Amino acid sequence: MLVIRRAGQIFTSSDHYGVVENGAIVVEGDRIRWVGPDDEIPVSLDKAEEVIDAEGKVITPGFVDAHTHIPFYGHRADEFEMRNMGMSYMEIRAKGGGIRRTVQMVRQATKEELLEYNRKLVRKALEYGTTTLEGKSGYGLNLKDEIKQLEVLKELDETEPIDIVPTFLGAHEIPEGKDADEYIEEVISWLPVIKDLDLAVFVDIFCEKGVFSVEHARKLLTKAKEMGFRLKLHAEEFERIGGAMLGAELGAVSVDHLTAVNEEDMEALARSGTTAVLLPGTTFFLGKGDYAPGKRMLEKGVKVAIATDFNPGSSMTQNMQFMLTLAGIYMHFTVEEALKAATIGGAMALGLEDEVGSIEAGKKADILIFDVPDYRYIPYNYAINNLKMVIKGGRPVMP
Ligand code: NIG
Ligand code: FE
């Protein structure tokens, strides 16, 4: 048994518990057994194997980063500079840069190289407080290298103290020399193999003008759903073409990006209960101003998550704390709304809301201790790491 006591505030991300002042948490094995005021701890402290004194600091649930592009290989730092000199992401793509460059690097890397490269990236995410992370394929664009990526995710999940949810994103880009119609058929033909190997929970697609159309997405995702995969879409990132509506119609667990959505889309998402995964880091890092209308979504009753979109092109960060800052400044979220979106919202986007994302009895003991005086201080002291300790499944893993 582990007891964490004397926390100045426990931001539970649970409507039932709210913010507990001068709080304590009792952990048994990898689960939270109790949370409440420090003077009501229901067990005798002598029975605890470990007591952590939080010294008045702030506790939150571990971050659930529900959208990253781990595993990737190499970097595209030059493209970041090119964008800053005025070229757009889609222009760089048209010139042979972008996703296809990372595809070359991932194909050339051995599985071992890919694994060790991403182990470092994942440890950095953990250091910044991410205890559950979604990752995807999509930099292989052939069966062998897509499988290699998914196997790396599986191995990271098994060997690092972080939960990794795998997504098959074979339809991330059209490989060199193919057209979208023929390639989507290939991707569909790989689904049974991915299923047999049990390598992915979700199937996703980059549904965007000039990449894969809504009809491509419908074809792929309908098949995937029949086979028992859960669904995600990259939708309305650059232009509104109908991906969000399709996600709502097919009962996708999440639709992601959504910078170009309209009122109708938001209403459809609210009705279907699909979680909107908002990626303010991407808008920021692409130097754009069109943040997703997150506040409007909340008002309309859409379930909302915020995530990093961590990838070597459009969002090169693992820092969920900074996403809280961006959600506040550009989407006008209160700190409470942003923190919930980064924890329980992320859990909903992965279908894991009964397991992680909040500090409540019965949930996994994924707990962050921040060296700050108030939970509002986390996004306020921006772009640095305010963490003092990361506890994953009841075990302190960082520092
Ligand atoms: O979510 N939009 C498509 N995919 C990624 C970018 C991947 C990359 O540039 O390597 C995204 O932004
Ligand atoms: Fe993405």
Coordinates of C-alpha atoms and ligand atoms in Angstrom, one line a residue:
M1 CA 0.0 0.0 0.0
L2 CA 1.1 3.5 -0.9
V3 CA -0.3 6.7 0.8
I4 CA 0.3 10.1 -0.7
R5 CA -0.6 12.8 1.8
R6 CA -0.6 16.5 2.5
A7 CA -1.4 17.6 -1.1
G8 CA -2.3 21.3 -1.3
Q9 CA -4.8 20.4 -4.0
I10 CA -5.8 17.2 -5.7
F11 CA -7.3 18.1 -9.1
T12 CA -9.2 14.8 -9.6
S13 CA -10.7 15.4 -13.1
S14 CA -13.8 13.9 -11.6
D15 CA -17.1 15.8 -11.2
H16 CA -17.8 13.8 -8.2
Y17 CA -14.6 14.6 -6.3
G18 CA -13.7 18.0 -7.8
V19 CA -10.7 19.6 -6.3
V20 CA -9.8 18.2 -2.9
E21 CA -7.9 20.7 -0.7
N22 CA -5.3 19.3 1.7
G23 CA -5.9 15.9 0.2
A24 CA -4.6 12.3 0.4
I25 CA -4.7 9.2 -1.9
V26 CA -4.5 5.6 -0.8
V27 CA -3.1 3.3 -3.5
E28 CA -3.3 -0.5 -3.4
G29 CA -1.3 -2.4 -6.0
D30 CA -1.7 -0.5 -9.2
R31 CA -5.1 1.0 -8.2
I32 CA -6.5 4.0 -6.4
R33 CA -8.4 2.8 -3.4
W34 CA -9.4 6.0 -1.8
V35 CA -9.1 9.8 -2.3
G36 CA -10.2 12.5 0.2
P37 CA -9.1 15.0 2.8
D38 CA -5.9 14.2 4.6
D39 CA -7.5 14.1 8.1
E40 CA -9.9 11.4 6.9
I41 CA -7.4 8.8 5.6
P42 CA -9.3 5.5 6.2
V43 CA -6.2 3.3 6.9
S44 CA -3.5 3.3 9.5
L45 CA -0.3 4.8 8.1
D46 CA 1.8 2.1 9.8
K47 CA 0.3 -0.4 7.3
A48 CA 1.6 1.5 4.3
E49 CA 4.8 0.3 2.6
E50 CA 5.4 3.8 1.5
V51 CA 4.2 7.3 2.5
I52 CA 4.9 10.2 0.2
D53 CA 4.6 13.6 1.7
A54 CA 3.3 15.9 -1.1
E55 CA 4.3 18.9 1.0
G56 CA 1.4 21.1 -0.1
K57 CA 2.0 20.6 -3.8
V58 CA -0.6 19.9 -6.5
I59 CA -1.7 16.5 -7.7
T60 CA -3.4 15.7 -11.0
P61 CA -4.1 12.5 -12.9
G62 CA -1.5 11.4 -15.4
F63 CA -1.9 13.0 -18.8
V64 CA -3.6 10.8 -21.5
D65 CA -2.1 12.0 -24.8
A66 CA -4.6 10.5 -27.2
H67 CA -2.9 11.5 -30.5
T68 CA 0.7 11.1 -31.3
H69 CA 2.6 9.7 -34.3
I70 CA 5.1 7.7 -32.3
P71 CA 7.0 5.7 -33.5
F72 CA 8.9 7.7 -36.1
Y73 CA 12.5 7.9 -37.1
G74 CA 14.8 10.8 -37.8
H75 CA 13.8 14.5 -37.9
R76 CA 12.7 17.2 -40.3
A77 CA 14.2 20.2 -38.5
D78 CA 15.0 21.8 -41.9
E79 CA 11.3 21.8 -42.8
F80 CA 10.5 23.8 -39.6
E81 CA 12.9 26.4 -40.8
M82 CA 11.5 26.4 -44.4
R83 CA 8.0 26.9 -42.9
N84 CA 9.3 29.8 -40.9
M85 CA 10.7 31.3 -44.1
G86 CA 7.2 31.2 -45.7
M87 CA 6.6 27.8 -47.2
S88 CA 3.4 26.0 -46.1
Y89 CA 3.1 22.4 -44.8
M90 CA 1.2 21.4 -47.9
E91 CA 3.7 23.1 -50.2
I92 CA 6.6 21.2 -48.6
R93 CA 4.5 18.0 -49.0
A94 CA 4.0 18.8 -52.7
K95 CA 7.8 19.2 -53.1
G96 CA 8.5 15.7 -51.8
G97 CA 9.0 16.7 -48.1
G98 CA 6.6 16.0 -45.3
I99 CA 5.3 12.6 -44.3
R100 CA 7.0 10.8 -47.2
R101 CA 10.5 11.8 -46.0
T102 CA 9.8 10.3 -42.6
V103 CA 8.5 7.2 -44.4
Q104 CA 11.9 6.8 -46.1
M105 CA 13.7 7.1 -42.8
V106 CA 11.4 4.7 -41.0
R107 CA 11.7 2.1 -43.8
Q108 CA 15.5 2.3 -43.7
A109 CA 15.6 1.8 -39.9
T110 CA 15.8 -1.7 -38.5
K111 CA 13.2 -2.6 -35.9
E112 CA 15.8 -2.4 -33.2
E113 CA 16.8 1.1 -34.3
L114 CA 13.2 2.2 -34.4
L115 CA 12.6 0.8 -31.0
E116 CA 15.5 2.4 -29.2
Y117 CA 14.9 5.8 -31.0
N118 CA 11.3 5.8 -29.8
R119 CA 12.1 4.5 -26.3
K120 CA 13.9 7.8 -25.7
L121 CA 10.9 9.8 -27.1
V122 CA 8.5 7.9 -24.9
R123 CA 10.6 8.4 -21.8
K124 CA 10.6 12.1 -22.5
A125 CA 6.7 12.1 -22.7
L126 CA 6.7 10.3 -19.3
E127 CA 9.0 12.8 -17.8
Y128 CA 6.5 15.5 -18.8
G129 CA 3.6 13.6 -17.2
T130 CA 2.1 11.4 -20.0
T131 CA 1.2 8.1 -18.5
T132 CA -1.1 6.8 -21.3
L133 CA -0.2 7.5 -24.9
E134 CA -1.7 6.6 -28.3
G135 CA 0.7 5.9 -31.1
K136 CA 0.3 5.0 -34.7
S137 CA 1.8 3.4 -37.8
G138 CA 1.6 5.5 -41.0
Y139 CA 5.3 6.0 -41.8
G140 CA 5.7 2.5 -43.4
L141 CA 3.0 2.7 -46.1
N142 CA 3.7 -0.9 -47.0
L143 CA 2.6 -3.9 -44.9
K144 CA 6.1 -4.9 -43.7
D145 CA 7.0 -1.5 -42.4
E146 CA 3.5 -0.7 -41.0
I147 CA 3.8 -4.0 -39.0
K148 CA 7.3 -3.0 -37.9
Q149 CA 6.0 0.2 -36.4
L150 CA 3.1 -1.5 -34.6
E151 CA 5.4 -4.1 -33.2
V152 CA 7.6 -1.4 -31.8
L153 CA 4.6 0.1 -30.1
K154 CA 3.7 -3.2 -28.6
E155 CA 7.3 -3.7 -27.3
L156 CA 7.4 -0.2 -25.8
D157 CA 4.1 -0.8 -24.1
E158 CA 5.5 -4.0 -22.6
T159 CA 8.9 -2.7 -21.5
E160 CA 8.3 1.0 -20.5
P161 CA 6.1 2.2 -17.6
I162 CA 3.5 3.8 -19.8
D163 CA 0.4 2.4 -21.4
I164 CA 0.5 2.7 -25.2
V165 CA -2.6 2.3 -27.3
P166 CA -1.9 1.3 -30.9
T167 CA -3.6 2.6 -34.0
F168 CA -3.2 1.4 -37.6
L169 CA -2.8 4.4 -39.9
G170 CA -1.8 2.8 -43.1
A171 CA -3.9 5.5 -44.9
H172 CA -1.7 8.3 -43.7
E173 CA -0.3 9.3 -47.0
I174 CA -0.3 8.0 -50.6
P175 CA 3.0 6.2 -51.3
E176 CA 5.2 7.5 -54.1
G177 CA 4.1 6.2 -57.5
K178 CA 0.6 5.1 -56.4
D179 CA -2.8 6.7 -56.6
A180 CA -5.2 7.0 -53.7
D181 CA -7.8 4.6 -55.1
E182 CA -5.4 1.7 -55.7
Y183 CA -3.6 2.3 -52.4
I184 CA -6.7 2.4 -50.3
E185 CA -7.6 -1.1 -51.6
E186 CA -4.2 -2.3 -50.5
V187 CA -4.6 -0.9 -47.0
I188 CA -8.0 -2.6 -46.8
S189 CA -6.4 -5.9 -47.8
W190 CA -3.9 -5.6 -44.9
L191 CA -6.6 -5.3 -42.2
P192 CA -7.1 -9.0 -41.7
V193 CA -3.3 -9.4 -41.2
I194 CA -3.2 -6.6 -38.6
K195 CA -6.2 -8.1 -36.9
D196 CA -4.7 -11.6 -36.8
L197 CA -1.5 -10.3 -35.3
D198 CA -3.6 -8.3 -32.8
L199 CA -1.4 -5.2 -33.4
A200 CA -4.0 -2.4 -33.3
V201 CA -7.0 -1.3 -31.4
F202 CA -7.9 1.6 -33.7
V203 CA -7.9 2.2 -37.5
D204 CA -7.4 5.8 -38.6
I205 CA -7.1 7.7 -41.9
F206 CA -5.8 11.1 -43.0
C207 CA -9.1 12.3 -44.6
E208 CA -8.0 15.6 -46.3
K209 CA -8.4 17.3 -49.6
G210 CA -5.7 16.0 -52.0
V211 CA -4.9 13.0 -49.7
F212 CA -7.8 10.6 -48.9
S213 CA -11.4 11.5 -49.7
V214 CA -14.5 10.9 -47.5
E215 CA -15.4 8.1 -49.9
H216 CA -12.0 6.4 -49.3
A217 CA -12.5 6.9 -45.6
R218 CA -16.0 5.4 -45.7
K219 CA -14.7 2.3 -47.5
L220 CA -11.8 1.7 -45.2
L221 CA -13.5 2.4 -41.9
T222 CA -16.6 0.5 -42.8
K223 CA -14.5 -2.6 -43.4
A224 CA -12.4 -1.9 -40.3
K225 CA -15.6 -1.6 -38.1
E226 CA -17.0 -4.9 -39.5
M227 CA -13.7 -6.5 -38.4
G228 CA -14.0 -5.2 -34.8
F229 CA -11.5 -2.3 -35.0
R230 CA -12.5 0.9 -33.3
L231 CA -12.3 4.0 -35.4
K232 CA -10.5 7.4 -35.5
L233 CA -10.1 10.0 -38.3
H234 CA -7.8 12.9 -39.0
A235 CA -10.6 15.2 -40.1
E236 CA -11.0 18.8 -41.2
E237 CA -7.4 19.7 -40.5
F238 CA -6.8 22.0 -43.5
E239 CA -10.1 22.0 -45.3
R240 CA -13.7 20.9 -44.3
I241 CA -14.5 18.0 -46.6
G242 CA -16.9 16.0 -44.4
G243 CA -14.6 13.7 -42.3
A244 CA -16.1 14.8 -39.0
M245 CA -19.7 14.0 -40.2
L246 CA -18.5 10.6 -41.4
G247 CA -16.9 9.9 -38.0
A248 CA -20.1 10.7 -36.2
E249 CA -22.1 8.6 -38.6
L250 CA -19.9 5.5 -38.3
G251 CA -19.7 5.9 -34.5
A252 CA -15.9 6.7 -34.4
V253 CA -14.5 6.9 -30.9
S254 CA -12.8 10.1 -31.9
V255 CA -12.3 12.6 -34.7
D256 CA -9.1 14.6 -34.5
H257 CA -7.8 18.0 -35.6
L258 CA -11.1 19.7 -36.5
T259 CA -9.8 23.2 -37.1
A260 CA -12.2 23.7 -40.0
V261 CA -15.4 22.3 -38.5
N262 CA -18.8 24.1 -38.7
E263 CA -21.8 24.2 -36.3
E264 CA -23.5 21.3 -38.0
D265 CA -20.4 19.1 -37.5
M266 CA -20.2 20.0 -33.8
E267 CA -23.9 19.1 -33.4
A268 CA -23.4 15.7 -35.1
L269 CA -20.4 15.0 -32.8
A270 CA -22.4 16.0 -29.7
R271 CA -25.2 13.6 -30.8
S272 CA -23.0 10.7 -31.6
G273 CA -20.9 11.0 -28.4
T274 CA -17.7 11.0 -30.5
T275 CA -14.8 12.7 -28.7
A276 CA -13.2 15.6 -30.5
V277 CA -9.4 15.5 -30.1
L278 CA -8.0 19.0 -30.4
L279 CA -4.4 19.5 -31.2
P280 CA -3.5 23.1 -30.5
G281 CA 0.2 22.3 -30.7
T282 CA -0.1 21.6 -34.4
T283 CA -1.8 25.0 -35.1
F284 CA 0.8 26.7 -33.0
F285 CA 3.8 24.9 -34.6
L286 CA 2.5 25.4 -38.1
G287 CA 2.4 29.1 -37.3
K288 CA -1.3 29.4 -38.0
G289 CA -4.2 31.1 -36.3
D290 CA -7.1 28.8 -37.0
Y291 CA -7.4 27.0 -33.7
A292 CA -10.2 24.5 -33.4
P293 CA -13.4 26.1 -31.9
G294 CA -12.9 24.1 -28.7
K295 CA -15.0 26.4 -26.4
R296 CA -17.9 26.3 -28.8
M297 CA -17.7 22.5 -28.8
L298 CA -17.8 22.5 -25.0
E299 CA -20.8 24.7 -25.1
K300 CA -22.5 22.4 -27.5
G301 CA -21.9 19.4 -25.3
V302 CA -19.2 17.7 -27.5
K303 CA -16.7 15.6 -25.5
V304 CA -13.3 17.2 -25.9
A305 CA -9.7 16.0 -25.5
I306 CA -6.5 17.9 -26.1
A307 CA -3.4 16.1 -27.2
T308 CA 0.0 16.8 -28.7
D309 CA -0.1 15.3 -32.2
F310 CA 3.6 14.6 -31.5
N311 CA 5.2 14.0 -34.9
P312 CA 8.4 15.2 -36.7
G313 CA 6.5 17.5 -39.1
S314 CA 3.6 19.4 -37.7
S315 CA 4.1 19.2 -33.9
M316 CA 7.4 18.2 -32.4
T317 CA 6.7 18.1 -28.7
Q318 CA 5.7 15.6 -26.1
N319 CA 4.8 18.4 -23.6
M320 CA 1.1 18.1 -22.5
Q321 CA 1.6 20.8 -20.0
F322 CA 2.2 23.3 -22.8
M323 CA -1.0 22.1 -24.5
L324 CA -2.9 23.3 -21.4
T325 CA -1.3 26.8 -22.0
L326 CA -2.3 26.8 -25.7
A327 CA -5.8 25.6 -24.9
G328 CA -6.2 28.5 -22.5
I329 CA -4.8 31.3 -24.7
Y330 CA -6.2 30.2 -28.0
M331 CA -9.3 28.1 -27.3
H332 CA -10.3 30.1 -24.2
F333 CA -10.5 27.0 -22.0
T334 CA -10.5 27.5 -18.2
V335 CA -7.6 25.6 -16.6
E336 CA -10.2 23.2 -15.3
E337 CA -11.5 22.6 -18.8
A338 CA -8.1 22.2 -20.2
L339 CA -6.9 19.8 -17.5
K340 CA -10.0 17.6 -17.9
A341 CA -9.5 17.6 -21.7
A342 CA -5.9 16.4 -21.2
T343 CA -6.8 13.6 -18.8
I344 CA -10.3 12.2 -18.7
G345 CA -11.0 13.7 -22.2
G346 CA -8.0 11.8 -23.6
A347 CA -9.2 8.7 -21.8
M348 CA -12.6 9.0 -23.6
A349 CA -10.8 9.4 -26.9
L350 CA -9.2 6.0 -26.4
G351 CA -12.3 4.3 -24.9
L352 CA -10.4 4.0 -21.6
E353 CA -12.5 6.3 -19.4
D354 CA -13.2 3.5 -16.9
E355 CA -9.5 2.8 -16.4
V356 CA -7.5 6.1 -16.5
G357 CA -7.9 9.8 -16.7
S358 CA -9.1 10.7 -13.2
I359 CA -8.3 10.2 -9.6
E360 CA -11.1 8.1 -8.3
A361 CA -11.4 4.9 -6.3
G362 CA -10.9 1.9 -8.6
K363 CA -8.9 3.6 -11.3
K364 CA -5.3 3.0 -12.2
A365 CA -3.0 4.9 -9.9
D366 CA -1.5 7.2 -12.6
I367 CA -0.7 10.3 -10.6
L368 CA 1.3 13.4 -11.1
I369 CA 2.8 15.6 -8.4
F370 CA 3.6 19.2 -9.5
D371 CA 5.9 21.5 -7.7
V372 CA 3.4 24.4 -7.9
P373 CA 1.2 26.2 -5.4
D374 CA -2.1 26.0 -7.3
Y375 CA -3.3 23.9 -10.3
R376 CA -3.7 27.1 -12.3
Y377 CA 0.0 27.6 -12.1
I378 CA 0.7 24.6 -14.4
P379 CA -0.2 26.3 -17.7
Y380 CA 0.7 29.7 -16.4
N381 CA 4.4 28.9 -15.9
Y382 CA 4.4 27.9 -19.5
A383 CA 6.6 25.6 -21.7
I384 CA 8.7 24.2 -18.9
N385 CA 8.3 21.1 -16.9
N386 CA 6.7 21.7 -13.5
L387 CA 6.6 18.1 -12.4
K388 CA 8.1 16.8 -9.3
M389 CA 7.1 13.2 -9.5
V390 CA 5.3 10.8 -11.9
I391 CA 3.6 7.7 -10.5
K392 CA 2.5 5.1 -13.0
G393 CA 0.3 2.2 -11.8
G394 CA 1.1 2.9 -8.2
R395 CA 4.9 3.1 -8.8
P396 CA 7.0 6.2 -8.8
V397 CA 8.7 6.2 -12.2
M398 CA 10.1 9.7 -12.5
P399 CA 12.4 11.2 -11.5
Ligands
NIG1 O1 -1.5 14.9 -37.7 N1 -1.8 15.4 -40.9 C1 -1.3 14.3 -41.0 N2 -0.4 13.8 -40.1 C2 0.3 14.5 -39.1 C3 1.6 15.0 -39.6 C4 2.6 14.0 -39.8 C5 3.9 14.5 -40.3 O2 4.0 15.6 -40.8 O3 4.9 13.7 -40.2 C6 -0.6 15.4 -38.4 O4 -0.5 16.6 -38.4
FE2 FE -1.9 13.5 -36.4

